[in-house]
Each structure stands twice: as C-alpha cells, then as structure tokens.
Coordinates of C-alpha atoms in Angstrom, one line a residue:
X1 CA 38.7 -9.7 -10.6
X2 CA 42.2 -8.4 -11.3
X3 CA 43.2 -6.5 -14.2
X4 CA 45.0 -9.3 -15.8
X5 CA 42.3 -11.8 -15.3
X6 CA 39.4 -9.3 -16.9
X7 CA 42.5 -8.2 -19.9
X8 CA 42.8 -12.4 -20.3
X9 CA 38.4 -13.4 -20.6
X10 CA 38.0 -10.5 -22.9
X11 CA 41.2 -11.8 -25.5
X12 CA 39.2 -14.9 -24.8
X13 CA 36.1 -13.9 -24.9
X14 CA 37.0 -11.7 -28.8
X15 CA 39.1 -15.2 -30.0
X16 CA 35.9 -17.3 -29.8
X17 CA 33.7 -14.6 -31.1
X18 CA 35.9 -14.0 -34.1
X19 CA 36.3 -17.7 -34.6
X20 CA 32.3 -18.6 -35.1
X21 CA 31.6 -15.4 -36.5
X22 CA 34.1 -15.4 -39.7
X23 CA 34.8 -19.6 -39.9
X24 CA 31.1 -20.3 -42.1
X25 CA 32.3 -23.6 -42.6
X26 CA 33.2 -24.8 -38.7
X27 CA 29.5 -23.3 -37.8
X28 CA 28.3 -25.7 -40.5
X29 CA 30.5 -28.4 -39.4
X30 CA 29.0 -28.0 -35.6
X31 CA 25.3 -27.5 -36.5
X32 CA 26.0 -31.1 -39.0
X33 CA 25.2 -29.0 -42.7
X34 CA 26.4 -31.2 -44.9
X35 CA 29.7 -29.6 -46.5
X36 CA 32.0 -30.4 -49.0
X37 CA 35.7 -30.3 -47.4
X38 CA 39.0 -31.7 -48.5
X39 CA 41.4 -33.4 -46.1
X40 CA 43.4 -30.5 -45.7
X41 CA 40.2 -27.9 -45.1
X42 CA 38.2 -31.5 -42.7
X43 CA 42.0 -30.9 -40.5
X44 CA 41.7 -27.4 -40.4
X45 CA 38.0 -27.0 -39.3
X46 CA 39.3 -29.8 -36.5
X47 CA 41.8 -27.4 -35.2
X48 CA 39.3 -25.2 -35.0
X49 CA 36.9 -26.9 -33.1
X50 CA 39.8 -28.0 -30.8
X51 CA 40.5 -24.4 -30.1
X52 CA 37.1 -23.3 -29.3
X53 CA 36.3 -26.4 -26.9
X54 CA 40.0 -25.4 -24.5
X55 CA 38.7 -22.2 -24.5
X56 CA 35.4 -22.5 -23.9
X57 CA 36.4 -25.1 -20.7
X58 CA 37.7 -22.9 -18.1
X59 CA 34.8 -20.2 -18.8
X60 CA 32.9 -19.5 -15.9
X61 CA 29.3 -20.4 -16.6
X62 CA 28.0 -16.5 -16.6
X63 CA 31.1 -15.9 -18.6
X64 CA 29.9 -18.5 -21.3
X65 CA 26.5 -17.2 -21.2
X66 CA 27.3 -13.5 -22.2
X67 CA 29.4 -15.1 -24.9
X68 CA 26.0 -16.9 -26.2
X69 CA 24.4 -13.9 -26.1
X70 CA 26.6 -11.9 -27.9
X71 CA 26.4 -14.8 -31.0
X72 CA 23.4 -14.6 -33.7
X73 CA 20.9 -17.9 -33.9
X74 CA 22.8 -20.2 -35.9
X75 CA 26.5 -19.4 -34.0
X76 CA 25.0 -19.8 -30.8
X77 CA 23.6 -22.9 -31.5
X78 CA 26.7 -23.8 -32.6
X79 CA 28.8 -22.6 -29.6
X80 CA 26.1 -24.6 -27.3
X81 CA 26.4 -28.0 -29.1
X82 CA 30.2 -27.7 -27.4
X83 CA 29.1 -27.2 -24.2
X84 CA 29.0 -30.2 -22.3
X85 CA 25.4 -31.3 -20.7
X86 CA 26.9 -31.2 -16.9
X87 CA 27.5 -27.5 -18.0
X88 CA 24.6 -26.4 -19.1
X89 CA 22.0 -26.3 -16.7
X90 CA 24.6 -23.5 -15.1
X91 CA 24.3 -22.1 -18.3
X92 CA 21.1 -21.7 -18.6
X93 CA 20.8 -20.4 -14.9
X94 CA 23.2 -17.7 -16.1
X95 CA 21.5 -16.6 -19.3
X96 CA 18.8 -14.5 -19.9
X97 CA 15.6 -15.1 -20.6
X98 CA 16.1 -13.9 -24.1
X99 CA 18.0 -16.3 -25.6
X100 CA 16.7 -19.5 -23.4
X101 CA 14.6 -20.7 -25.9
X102 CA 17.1 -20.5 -28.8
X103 CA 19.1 -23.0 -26.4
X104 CA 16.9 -25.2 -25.3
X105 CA 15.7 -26.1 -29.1
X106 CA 16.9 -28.2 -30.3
X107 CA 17.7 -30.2 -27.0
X108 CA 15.5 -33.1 -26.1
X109 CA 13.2 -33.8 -22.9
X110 CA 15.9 -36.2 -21.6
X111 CA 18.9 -33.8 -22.7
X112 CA 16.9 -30.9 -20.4
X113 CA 16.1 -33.0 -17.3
X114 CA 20.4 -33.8 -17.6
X115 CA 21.2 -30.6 -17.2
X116 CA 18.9 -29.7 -14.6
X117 CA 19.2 -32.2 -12.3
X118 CA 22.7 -31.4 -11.3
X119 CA 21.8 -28.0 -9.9
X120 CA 20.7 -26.7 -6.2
X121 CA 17.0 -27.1 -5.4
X122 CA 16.6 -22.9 -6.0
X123 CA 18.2 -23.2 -9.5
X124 CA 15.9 -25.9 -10.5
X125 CA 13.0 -24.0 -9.4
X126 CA 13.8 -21.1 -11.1
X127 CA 14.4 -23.0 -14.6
X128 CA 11.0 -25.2 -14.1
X129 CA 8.8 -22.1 -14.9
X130 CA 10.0 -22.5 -18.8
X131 CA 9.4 -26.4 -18.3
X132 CA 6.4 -28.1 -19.9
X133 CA 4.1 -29.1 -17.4
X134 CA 5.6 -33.4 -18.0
X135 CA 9.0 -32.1 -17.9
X136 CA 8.1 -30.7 -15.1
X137 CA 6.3 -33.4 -13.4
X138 CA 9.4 -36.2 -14.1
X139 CA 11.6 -33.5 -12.6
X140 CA 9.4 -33.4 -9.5
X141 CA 9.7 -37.5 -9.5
X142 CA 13.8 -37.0 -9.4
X143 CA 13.6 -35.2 -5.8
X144 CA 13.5 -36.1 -2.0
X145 CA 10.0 -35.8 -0.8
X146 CA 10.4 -33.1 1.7
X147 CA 12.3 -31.2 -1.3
X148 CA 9.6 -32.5 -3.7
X149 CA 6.5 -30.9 -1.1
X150 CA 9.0 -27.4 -1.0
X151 CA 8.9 -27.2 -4.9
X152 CA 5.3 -28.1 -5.1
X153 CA 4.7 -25.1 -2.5
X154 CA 6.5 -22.1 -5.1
X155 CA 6.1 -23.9 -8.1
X156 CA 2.4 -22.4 -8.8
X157 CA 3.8 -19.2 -7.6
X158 CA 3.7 -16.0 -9.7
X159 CA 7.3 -14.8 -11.5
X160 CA 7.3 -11.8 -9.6
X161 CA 6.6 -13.3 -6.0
X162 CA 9.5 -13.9 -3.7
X163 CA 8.8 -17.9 -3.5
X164 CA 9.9 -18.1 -7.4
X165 CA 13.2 -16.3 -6.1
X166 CA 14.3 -17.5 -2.5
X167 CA 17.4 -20.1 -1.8
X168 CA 16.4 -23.5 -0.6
X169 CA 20.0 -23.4 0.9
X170 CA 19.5 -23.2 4.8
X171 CA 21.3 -24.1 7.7
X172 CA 19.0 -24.3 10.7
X173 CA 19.9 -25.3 14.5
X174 CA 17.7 -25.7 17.7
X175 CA 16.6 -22.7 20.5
X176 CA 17.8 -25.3 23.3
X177 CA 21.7 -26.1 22.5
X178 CA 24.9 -23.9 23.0
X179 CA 26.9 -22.4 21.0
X180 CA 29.8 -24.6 21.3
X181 CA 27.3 -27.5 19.3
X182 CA 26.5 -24.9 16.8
X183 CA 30.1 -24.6 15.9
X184 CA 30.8 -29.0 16.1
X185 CA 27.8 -28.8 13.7
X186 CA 29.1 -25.6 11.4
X187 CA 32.8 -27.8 12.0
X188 CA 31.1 -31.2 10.8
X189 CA 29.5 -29.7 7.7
X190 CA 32.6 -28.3 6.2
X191 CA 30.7 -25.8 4.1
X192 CA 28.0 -23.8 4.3
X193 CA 25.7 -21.9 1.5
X194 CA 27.0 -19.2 -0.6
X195 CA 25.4 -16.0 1.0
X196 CA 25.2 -17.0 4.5
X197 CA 25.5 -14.8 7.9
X198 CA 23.2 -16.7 10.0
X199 CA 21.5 -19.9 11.1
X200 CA 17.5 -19.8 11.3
X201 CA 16.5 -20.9 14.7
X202 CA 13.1 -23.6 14.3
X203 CA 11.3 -25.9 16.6
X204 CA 10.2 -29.4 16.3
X205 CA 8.0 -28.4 13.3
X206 CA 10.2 -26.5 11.4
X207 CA 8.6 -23.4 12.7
X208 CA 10.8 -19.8 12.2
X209 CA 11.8 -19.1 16.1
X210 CA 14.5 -16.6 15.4
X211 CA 18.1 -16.3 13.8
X212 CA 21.4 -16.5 14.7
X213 CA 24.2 -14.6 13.6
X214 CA 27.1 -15.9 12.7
X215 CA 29.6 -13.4 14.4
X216 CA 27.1 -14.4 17.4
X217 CA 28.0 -17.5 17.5
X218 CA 32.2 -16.5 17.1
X219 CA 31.8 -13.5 19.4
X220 CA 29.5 -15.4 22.9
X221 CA 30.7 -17.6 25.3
X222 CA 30.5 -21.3 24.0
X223 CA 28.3 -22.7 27.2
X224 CA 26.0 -19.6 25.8
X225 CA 22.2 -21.2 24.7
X226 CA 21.1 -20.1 21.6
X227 CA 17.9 -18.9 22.8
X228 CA 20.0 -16.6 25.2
X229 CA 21.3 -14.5 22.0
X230 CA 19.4 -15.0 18.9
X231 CA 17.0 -12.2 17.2
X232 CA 13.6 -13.5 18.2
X233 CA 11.9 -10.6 16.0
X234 CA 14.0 -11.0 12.4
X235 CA 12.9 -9.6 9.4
X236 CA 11.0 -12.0 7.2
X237 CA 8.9 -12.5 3.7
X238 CA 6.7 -14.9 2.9
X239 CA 5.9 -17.0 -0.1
X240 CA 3.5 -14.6 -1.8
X241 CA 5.4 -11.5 -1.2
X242 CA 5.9 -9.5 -4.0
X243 CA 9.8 -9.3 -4.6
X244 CA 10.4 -5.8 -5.3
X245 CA 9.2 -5.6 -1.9
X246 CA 11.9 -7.5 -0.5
X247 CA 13.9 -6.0 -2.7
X248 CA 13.4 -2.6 -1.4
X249 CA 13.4 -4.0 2.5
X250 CA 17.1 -5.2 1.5
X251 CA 18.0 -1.7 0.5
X252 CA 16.6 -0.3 3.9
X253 CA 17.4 -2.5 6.4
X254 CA 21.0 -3.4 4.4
X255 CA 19.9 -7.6 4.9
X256 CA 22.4 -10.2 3.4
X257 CA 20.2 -12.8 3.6
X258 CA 16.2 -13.4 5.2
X259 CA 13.9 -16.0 5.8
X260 CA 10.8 -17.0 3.6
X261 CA 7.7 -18.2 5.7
X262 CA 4.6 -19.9 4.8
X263 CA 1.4 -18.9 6.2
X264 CA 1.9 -20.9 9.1
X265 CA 5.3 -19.5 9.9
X266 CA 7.1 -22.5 8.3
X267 CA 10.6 -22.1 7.1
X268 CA 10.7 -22.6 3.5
X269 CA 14.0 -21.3 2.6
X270 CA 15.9 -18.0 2.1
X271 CA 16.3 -14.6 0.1
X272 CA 19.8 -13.8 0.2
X273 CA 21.3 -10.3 -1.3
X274 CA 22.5 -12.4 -4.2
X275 CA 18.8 -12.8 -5.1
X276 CA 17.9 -9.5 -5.1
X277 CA 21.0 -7.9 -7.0
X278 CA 19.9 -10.6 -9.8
X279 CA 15.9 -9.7 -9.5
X280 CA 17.1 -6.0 -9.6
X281 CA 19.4 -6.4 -12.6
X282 CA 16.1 -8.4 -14.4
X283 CA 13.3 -5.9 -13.2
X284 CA 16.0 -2.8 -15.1
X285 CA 16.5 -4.6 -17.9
X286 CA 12.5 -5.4 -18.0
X287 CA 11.5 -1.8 -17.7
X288 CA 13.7 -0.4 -19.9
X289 CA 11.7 -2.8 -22.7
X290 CA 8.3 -1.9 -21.4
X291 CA 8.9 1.2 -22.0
X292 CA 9.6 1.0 -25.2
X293 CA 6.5 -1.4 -25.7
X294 CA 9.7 -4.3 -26.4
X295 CA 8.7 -7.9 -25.1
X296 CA 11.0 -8.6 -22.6
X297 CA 11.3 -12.2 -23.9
X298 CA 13.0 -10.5 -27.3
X299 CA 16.0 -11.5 -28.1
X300 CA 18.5 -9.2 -30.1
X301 CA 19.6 -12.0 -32.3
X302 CA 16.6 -13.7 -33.1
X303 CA 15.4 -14.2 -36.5
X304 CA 13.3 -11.5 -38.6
X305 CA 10.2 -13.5 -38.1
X306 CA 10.3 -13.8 -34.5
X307 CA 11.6 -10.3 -33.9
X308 CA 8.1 -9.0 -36.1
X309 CA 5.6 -11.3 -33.9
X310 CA 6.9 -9.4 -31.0
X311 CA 6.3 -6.2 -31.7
X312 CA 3.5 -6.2 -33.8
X313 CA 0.9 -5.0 -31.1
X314 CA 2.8 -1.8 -30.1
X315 CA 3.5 -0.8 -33.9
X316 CA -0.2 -1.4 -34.5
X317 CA -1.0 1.1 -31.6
X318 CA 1.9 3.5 -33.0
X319 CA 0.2 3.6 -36.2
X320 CA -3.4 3.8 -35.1
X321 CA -1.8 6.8 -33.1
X322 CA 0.1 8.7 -35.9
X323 CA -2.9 8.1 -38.3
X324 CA -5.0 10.1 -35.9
X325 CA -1.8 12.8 -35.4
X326 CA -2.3 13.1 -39.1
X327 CA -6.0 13.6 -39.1
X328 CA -5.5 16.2 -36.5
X329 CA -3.0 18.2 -39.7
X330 CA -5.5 17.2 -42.1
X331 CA -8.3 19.0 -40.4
X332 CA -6.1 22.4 -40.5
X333 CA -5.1 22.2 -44.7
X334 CA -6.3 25.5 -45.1
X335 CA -4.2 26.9 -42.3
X336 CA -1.3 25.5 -43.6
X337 CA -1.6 26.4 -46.9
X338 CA -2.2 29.8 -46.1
X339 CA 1.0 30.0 -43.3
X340 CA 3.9 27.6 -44.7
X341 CA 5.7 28.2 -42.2
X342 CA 3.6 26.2 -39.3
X343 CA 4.4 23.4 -41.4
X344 CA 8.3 23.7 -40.1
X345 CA 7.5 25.1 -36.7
X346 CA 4.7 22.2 -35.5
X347 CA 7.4 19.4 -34.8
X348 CA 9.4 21.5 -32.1
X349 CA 5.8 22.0 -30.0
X350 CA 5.3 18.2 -30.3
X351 CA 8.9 17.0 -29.5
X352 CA 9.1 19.3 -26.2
X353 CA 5.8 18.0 -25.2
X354 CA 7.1 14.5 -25.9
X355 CA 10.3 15.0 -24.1
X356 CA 8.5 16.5 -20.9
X357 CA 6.0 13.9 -20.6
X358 CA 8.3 11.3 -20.9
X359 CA 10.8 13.2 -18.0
X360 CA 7.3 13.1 -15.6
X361 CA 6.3 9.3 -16.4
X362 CA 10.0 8.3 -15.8
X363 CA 10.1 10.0 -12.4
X364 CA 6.1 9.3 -11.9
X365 CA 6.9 5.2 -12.7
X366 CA 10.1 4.9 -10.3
X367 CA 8.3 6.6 -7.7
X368 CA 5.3 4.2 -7.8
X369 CA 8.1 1.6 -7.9
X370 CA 9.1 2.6 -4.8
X371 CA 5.4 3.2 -3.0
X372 CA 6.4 6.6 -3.0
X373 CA 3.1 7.3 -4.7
X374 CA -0.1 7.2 -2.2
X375 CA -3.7 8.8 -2.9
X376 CA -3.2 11.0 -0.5
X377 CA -0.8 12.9 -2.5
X378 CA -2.2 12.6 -6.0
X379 CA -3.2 16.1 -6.3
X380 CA 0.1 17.5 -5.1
X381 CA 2.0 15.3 -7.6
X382 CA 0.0 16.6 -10.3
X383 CA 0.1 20.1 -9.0
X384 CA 3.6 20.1 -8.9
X385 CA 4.4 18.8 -12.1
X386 CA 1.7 21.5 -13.7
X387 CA 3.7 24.2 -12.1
X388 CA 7.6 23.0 -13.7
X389 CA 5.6 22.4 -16.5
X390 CA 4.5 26.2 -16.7
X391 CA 7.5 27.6 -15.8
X392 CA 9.5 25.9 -18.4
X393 CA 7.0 26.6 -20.6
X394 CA 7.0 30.2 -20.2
X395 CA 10.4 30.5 -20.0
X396 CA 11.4 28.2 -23.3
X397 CA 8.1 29.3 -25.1
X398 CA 9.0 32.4 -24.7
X399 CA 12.4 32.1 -26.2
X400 CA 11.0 29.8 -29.0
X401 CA 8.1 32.4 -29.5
X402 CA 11.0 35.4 -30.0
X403 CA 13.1 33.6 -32.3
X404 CA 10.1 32.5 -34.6
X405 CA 9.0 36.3 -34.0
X406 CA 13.0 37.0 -35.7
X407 CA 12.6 34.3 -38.2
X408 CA 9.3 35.1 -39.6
X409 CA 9.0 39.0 -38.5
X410 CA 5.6 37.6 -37.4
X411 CA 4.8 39.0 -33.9
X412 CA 1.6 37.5 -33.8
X413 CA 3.1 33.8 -35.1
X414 CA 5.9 34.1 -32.1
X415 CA 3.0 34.8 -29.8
X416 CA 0.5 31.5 -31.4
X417 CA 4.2 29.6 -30.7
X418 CA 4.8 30.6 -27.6
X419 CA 1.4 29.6 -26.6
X420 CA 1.4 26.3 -28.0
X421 CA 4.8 25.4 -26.1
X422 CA 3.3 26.6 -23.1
X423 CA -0.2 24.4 -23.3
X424 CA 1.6 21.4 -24.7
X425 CA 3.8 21.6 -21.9
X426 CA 0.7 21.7 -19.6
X427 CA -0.9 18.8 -21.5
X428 CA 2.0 16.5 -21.4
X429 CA 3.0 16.9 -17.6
X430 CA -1.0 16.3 -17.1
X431 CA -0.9 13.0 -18.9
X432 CA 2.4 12.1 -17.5
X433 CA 1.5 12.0 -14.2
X434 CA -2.2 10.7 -15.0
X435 CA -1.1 8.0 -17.7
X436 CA 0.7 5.6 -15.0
X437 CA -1.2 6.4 -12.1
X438 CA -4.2 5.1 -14.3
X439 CA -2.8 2.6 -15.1
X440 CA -1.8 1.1 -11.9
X441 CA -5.5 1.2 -10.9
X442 CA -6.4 -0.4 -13.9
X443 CA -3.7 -3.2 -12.3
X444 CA -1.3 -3.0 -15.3
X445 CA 2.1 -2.2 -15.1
X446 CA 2.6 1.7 -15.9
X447 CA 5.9 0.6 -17.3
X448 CA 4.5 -1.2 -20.4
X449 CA 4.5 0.9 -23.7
X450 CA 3.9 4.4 -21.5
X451 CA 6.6 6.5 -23.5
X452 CA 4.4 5.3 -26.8
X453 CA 1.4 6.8 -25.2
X454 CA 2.4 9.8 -24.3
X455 CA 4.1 10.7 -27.3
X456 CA 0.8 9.9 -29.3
X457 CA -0.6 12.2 -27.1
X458 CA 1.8 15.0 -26.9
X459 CA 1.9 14.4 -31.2
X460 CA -1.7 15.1 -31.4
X461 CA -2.2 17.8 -28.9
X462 CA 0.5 19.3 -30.1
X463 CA -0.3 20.0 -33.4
X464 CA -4.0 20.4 -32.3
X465 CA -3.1 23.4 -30.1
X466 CA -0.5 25.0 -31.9
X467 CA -2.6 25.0 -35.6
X468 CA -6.0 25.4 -33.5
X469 CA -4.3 28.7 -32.3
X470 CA -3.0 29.9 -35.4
X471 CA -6.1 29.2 -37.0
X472 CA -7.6 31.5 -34.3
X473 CA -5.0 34.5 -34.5
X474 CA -3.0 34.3 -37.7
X475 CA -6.0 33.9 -40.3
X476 CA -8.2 36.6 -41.3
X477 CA -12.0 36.0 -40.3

C-alpha cells in the first residue's frame, strides 16, 4: 500500500467516523427512530447519508470491517444498514468475532443466507459455525453435492482443528500427462486461487499422489510427465489436525500453501500461508484475553449489560481470592498494630511476586505453545526458574531490605523484608511454572485467567510470609 493510498483510507476512514459519531440525528434516521426534522434539517441528514454511502463504496471489505469495529452498538448498526447485502458476507468474513453478533441482529434468516451464499466454499464454512443448526442446513441445500459431502466432512469439526480453517480452492491435475497439458489447462482456466504455488497430483479417486510446483511446471521440458518431477513425499495435515500445529510446520518448513487429507488419504482441500497468518493473528488476540480471564467473544463496544455477563466468573474468582488475601492480614492485626510500618511495606513483597510469576507463566505458556515443554524436562524448568528466582531475589531483596533498614533504622525489619522478597520470589516462580503445566494436564488451556491466579497467590503468600516473619522476629515473645 503506498503512502498516499494509506494517507487517503485513514482521511476516509476519520470522515465517516466523525460523521456517525457527532450526527445523533442521521444515526436515528438510519436505525428508523422516529424524529422530528424540518425540510431543511430531512435535506441535510440526506446529504449526509449520501456522503457516507460514496464513501463507504470503494472500501475494501477488511477496511469496512475495522471501521465497524471502531463504532459503538447503535453507530455500527447504523453504518451496516448501508452496506449492501452482496457486501456483507465479505464483511463478516473480515470482522472479528467480537462484533459478529452485533451485525448479524437484526438481519433475518433469509438476509444471512444472501450474504453468504456469494462467497468461496472456505468462507462459508468458516461463517456456518455461528449459523443455527436450520440456517445451516438450508445453506447446505444451496451447494453441489460433492461440495455439500466436503462441508458435511469439517462442518462437525472442532474451531481449533485445521478442517474449520483449510481453502477448498484447489487445482489438481493427473500423474500420467505432461507438462505441456498442465499449462493448456492452467491457460484454459484463466485464473487460479489466491495463494497458489502448486497443483496437487491425485488418482482416479481423488487420492493425494504428490504436488507439483508451479516453477516446475515453467522451469521442465514440456513433453516432461508429471510423475517424472512432482514431490511424491509433500508435507500434509489432515482434517483433525490441530492448527497451531500446522501453524508452527508453516514457520519451519517456510510452506505457502499444503494439502489437507482425510483418513483415507483423500484430498479435501488446502491450508495456504494466508490461513495461518489469519489463525495466528486470532490465536494472539485470544490469548492476550485469556489471560486476563476476558471472553474472547467480548466486544469493546457492547453494551454494559453484556460486557458484565462476561466477566462475571473471573471477578467472582478475583474476589473469592482477595477476600482470602484479606483473611491472611486479618490473622496478623496484632502485628500490624504493633509495627505500622508493615502496613506500607507488604504491597512491594506482593507486587514483585506478582510480576515474577507472571514473567515465568508468560515464557512457561509460549513455550508449551510451541511443544517446547516435554516431561522429561519438567524438573529442569522448574529448577531453573527457582534458581533466577533466587538470585533476583537476593540481589533485589537485599536492596529492598537496606533501604527499609535506612527508612525505618530497623535492622531486623530490613532483614524480615529482605526475606520475604526472597521466599515470595521462590513461591511465585514455583507456581508459575506449576500453574500451566497443571493445567494442561488437567486439558485446559493454561492461557485462560493464569495471570489472575498467580497474582491471588503471590497476594496471599506474600503477605503470609512477610507478616508470618515479622511476627516471628520483630515482636517480643
């Protein structure tokens, strides 16, 4: 994208933002709220309107999409209403899951199944998982049969499994011709997929044989037979493959595209790097809310009632947590009372244990991620993070403990802090490592809500060990 283009779709881009965000009255106009408008005001809002549909109409489809998703509920809706229904099933292929309810509404069965049907086989698949299960079924009643059985195949499929992703977009030739009919055929077509850099070789039975490259095919004499210079051993997934998986083979073996299999070696279709940039982008984006304990489904407009139903369950769990960080203080009233200072010193040995644990669950998380994480290495994962752990901790708690010992002219109270720092420290590598690893054996994803955990845990230990130990040392017995 040049300079001038990307300068030109954000001035278009602000002009329809500013438009539906400060005209109340054209929102209400679009969404049919009944309003009370003069001639003069009925002309203006037309104008308006006008303006926002020629911009809107040479948007690219993600380029309208970010635009929805930049505009709260109502604005939105009244952005979509302009969007013609040839255009929206693009649309909605482009926008995020977020906001795909909020789109979809207030349109009706028929108005979905419109939009839909225009799109590639792959597309369609990928919006039918939001689909009722009728919607579904007359969208099923729309296709060829061959493309009907392909569907039926993925449909059932898990989110996360590389059938729900793959292209049905394939060009395919036989083992037993040349080159030079390859190329009358790639000549014939006119076009080929977006993505491709080879032809996937199949027998009779639409069995995977092999692929063909396309700078094969330009760079081989034409009499050449396919069979003579295709890969007979390519790389391929199957339906059931998980697709971070395949994401990660793309990475390694720097693939474009690949072919998807069924048990049987069947050629379903194809994961192209196109695919996997998008399942990346989505898995980020994913993680970054699990971690938090976010619903990935939340959008960042939705309404205040919406936006509380989806994170109820983690703010019940943060509170459950916090009331027991409190109990932990409560049980030490008497130290505290006694030593006002602990009182201003206990949040620095809980927020270092919270950042450290979070550091190890971040690093522990990607790594498992990436099948980096085996049992055979369990202990030396948490050996190692035990031994940063105790080296920052007697190098920082040791700092901490001489300032406090400045502060306070308390020797003994730098001592009880510098001990704390260091145990917390200990603590909260411990669970960091343990808390996902756990996790994934209990086959949930150590992503979700990990950061809340281990900063309950680092809270309470924290103050545990720090007024535990002053109670120890700093009160007279």
């Amino acid at each position: 994208m040049s300079a001038s283009h990307a300068q030109k779709l954000l001035e278009t881009r602000q002009s329809i933002l500013h438009l539906l965000l400060s005209k109340d009255d054209l929102v209400d106009v679009l969404l049919d709220k009944s309003v009370d408008l003069n001639a003069a005001e009925l002309r203006e809002i037309t104008g308006w309107r006008h303006q926002l549909e020629q911009a809107i109409a040479p948007l690219h489809a993600a380029d309208l999409a970010d635009i929805l998703e930049a505009l709260p509920e109502e604005e939105r809706q009244a952005l979509w209403r302009l969007v013609p229904t040839e255009r929206r099933g693009r649309v909605l292929v482009e926008a995020s899951e977020t906001v795909w309810d909020s789109l979809t509404e207030e349109m009706s069965d028929r108005d979905i199944l419109r939009a839909i049907e225009p799109l590639d086989i792959d597309d369609q698949v990928y919006l039918a998982r939001y689909l009722p299960r009728d919607l579904t079924g007359r969208l099923l009643t729309t296709l060829e049969p061959d493309l009907r059985a392909s569907l039926l195949d993925v449909i059932e499929l898990d989110r996360d499994r590389v059938g729900r992703v793959m292209d049905f977009n394939i060009l395919t030739v036989r083992a037993d011709v040349t080159l030079e009919t390859v190329q009358r055929f790639l000549r014939k077509r006119k076009s080929m997929p977006a993505g491709t850099d080879k032809l996937f070789i199949t027998n009779e039975h639409n069995q995977l044989l092999g692929e063909l490259a396309l700078t094969d095919i330009l760079l081989n004499q034409p009499d050449t037979q396919v069979a003579n210079v295709m890969n007979a051993h390519p790389t391929t997934f199957q339906l059931n493959d998980k697709a971070e998986d395949a994401a990660s083979a793309f990475e390694r073996y720097n693939l474009i595209s690949a072919a998807v299999i069924d048990a049987k070696g069947k050629l379903m279709g194809r994961l192209t790097v196109e695919d996997v940039i998008d399942l990346v982008n989505e898995e980020n984006e994913s993680n970054i809310r699990k971690m938090g304990g976010i619903s990935q489904e939340e959008d960042v407009f939705a309404p205040v009632r919406k936006a509380v139903r989806k994170r109820w369950t983690w703010l019940a769990i943060n509170l459950c947590t916090a009331f027991i960080a409190s109990r932990v203080i409560g049980l030490f009233e008497a130290t505290i009372s006694q030593l006002v200072a602990l009182a201003t010193l206990m949040p620095i040995v809980a927020g270092i244990g919270g950042n450290t644990g979070n550091q190890t669950i971040t690093m522990i998380v990607r790594a498992l991620a990436l099948h980096q994480v085996e049992p055979g290495n369990f202990s030396f994962l948490i050996l190692r993070e035990l031994g940063v752990a105790l080296i920052n901790g007697l190098f920082w708690g040791s700092i901490m403990g001489a300032l406090t010992w400045l502060m306070y002219d308390n020797l003994q109270l730098g001592g009880v802090m510098m001990l704390a720092m260091l145990l917390n420290l200990l603590l909260a590598a411990l669970m960091g490592v343990l808390i996902p690893l756990l996790m994934t054996k209990m086959k949930r994803d150590p992503a979700v809500g990990s950061s809340v955990l281990i900063t309950a845990l680092t809270d309470t230990g924290g103050f545990f060990i720090f007024l535990g130990l002053a109670t120890i040392f700093l009160l007279p017995h």
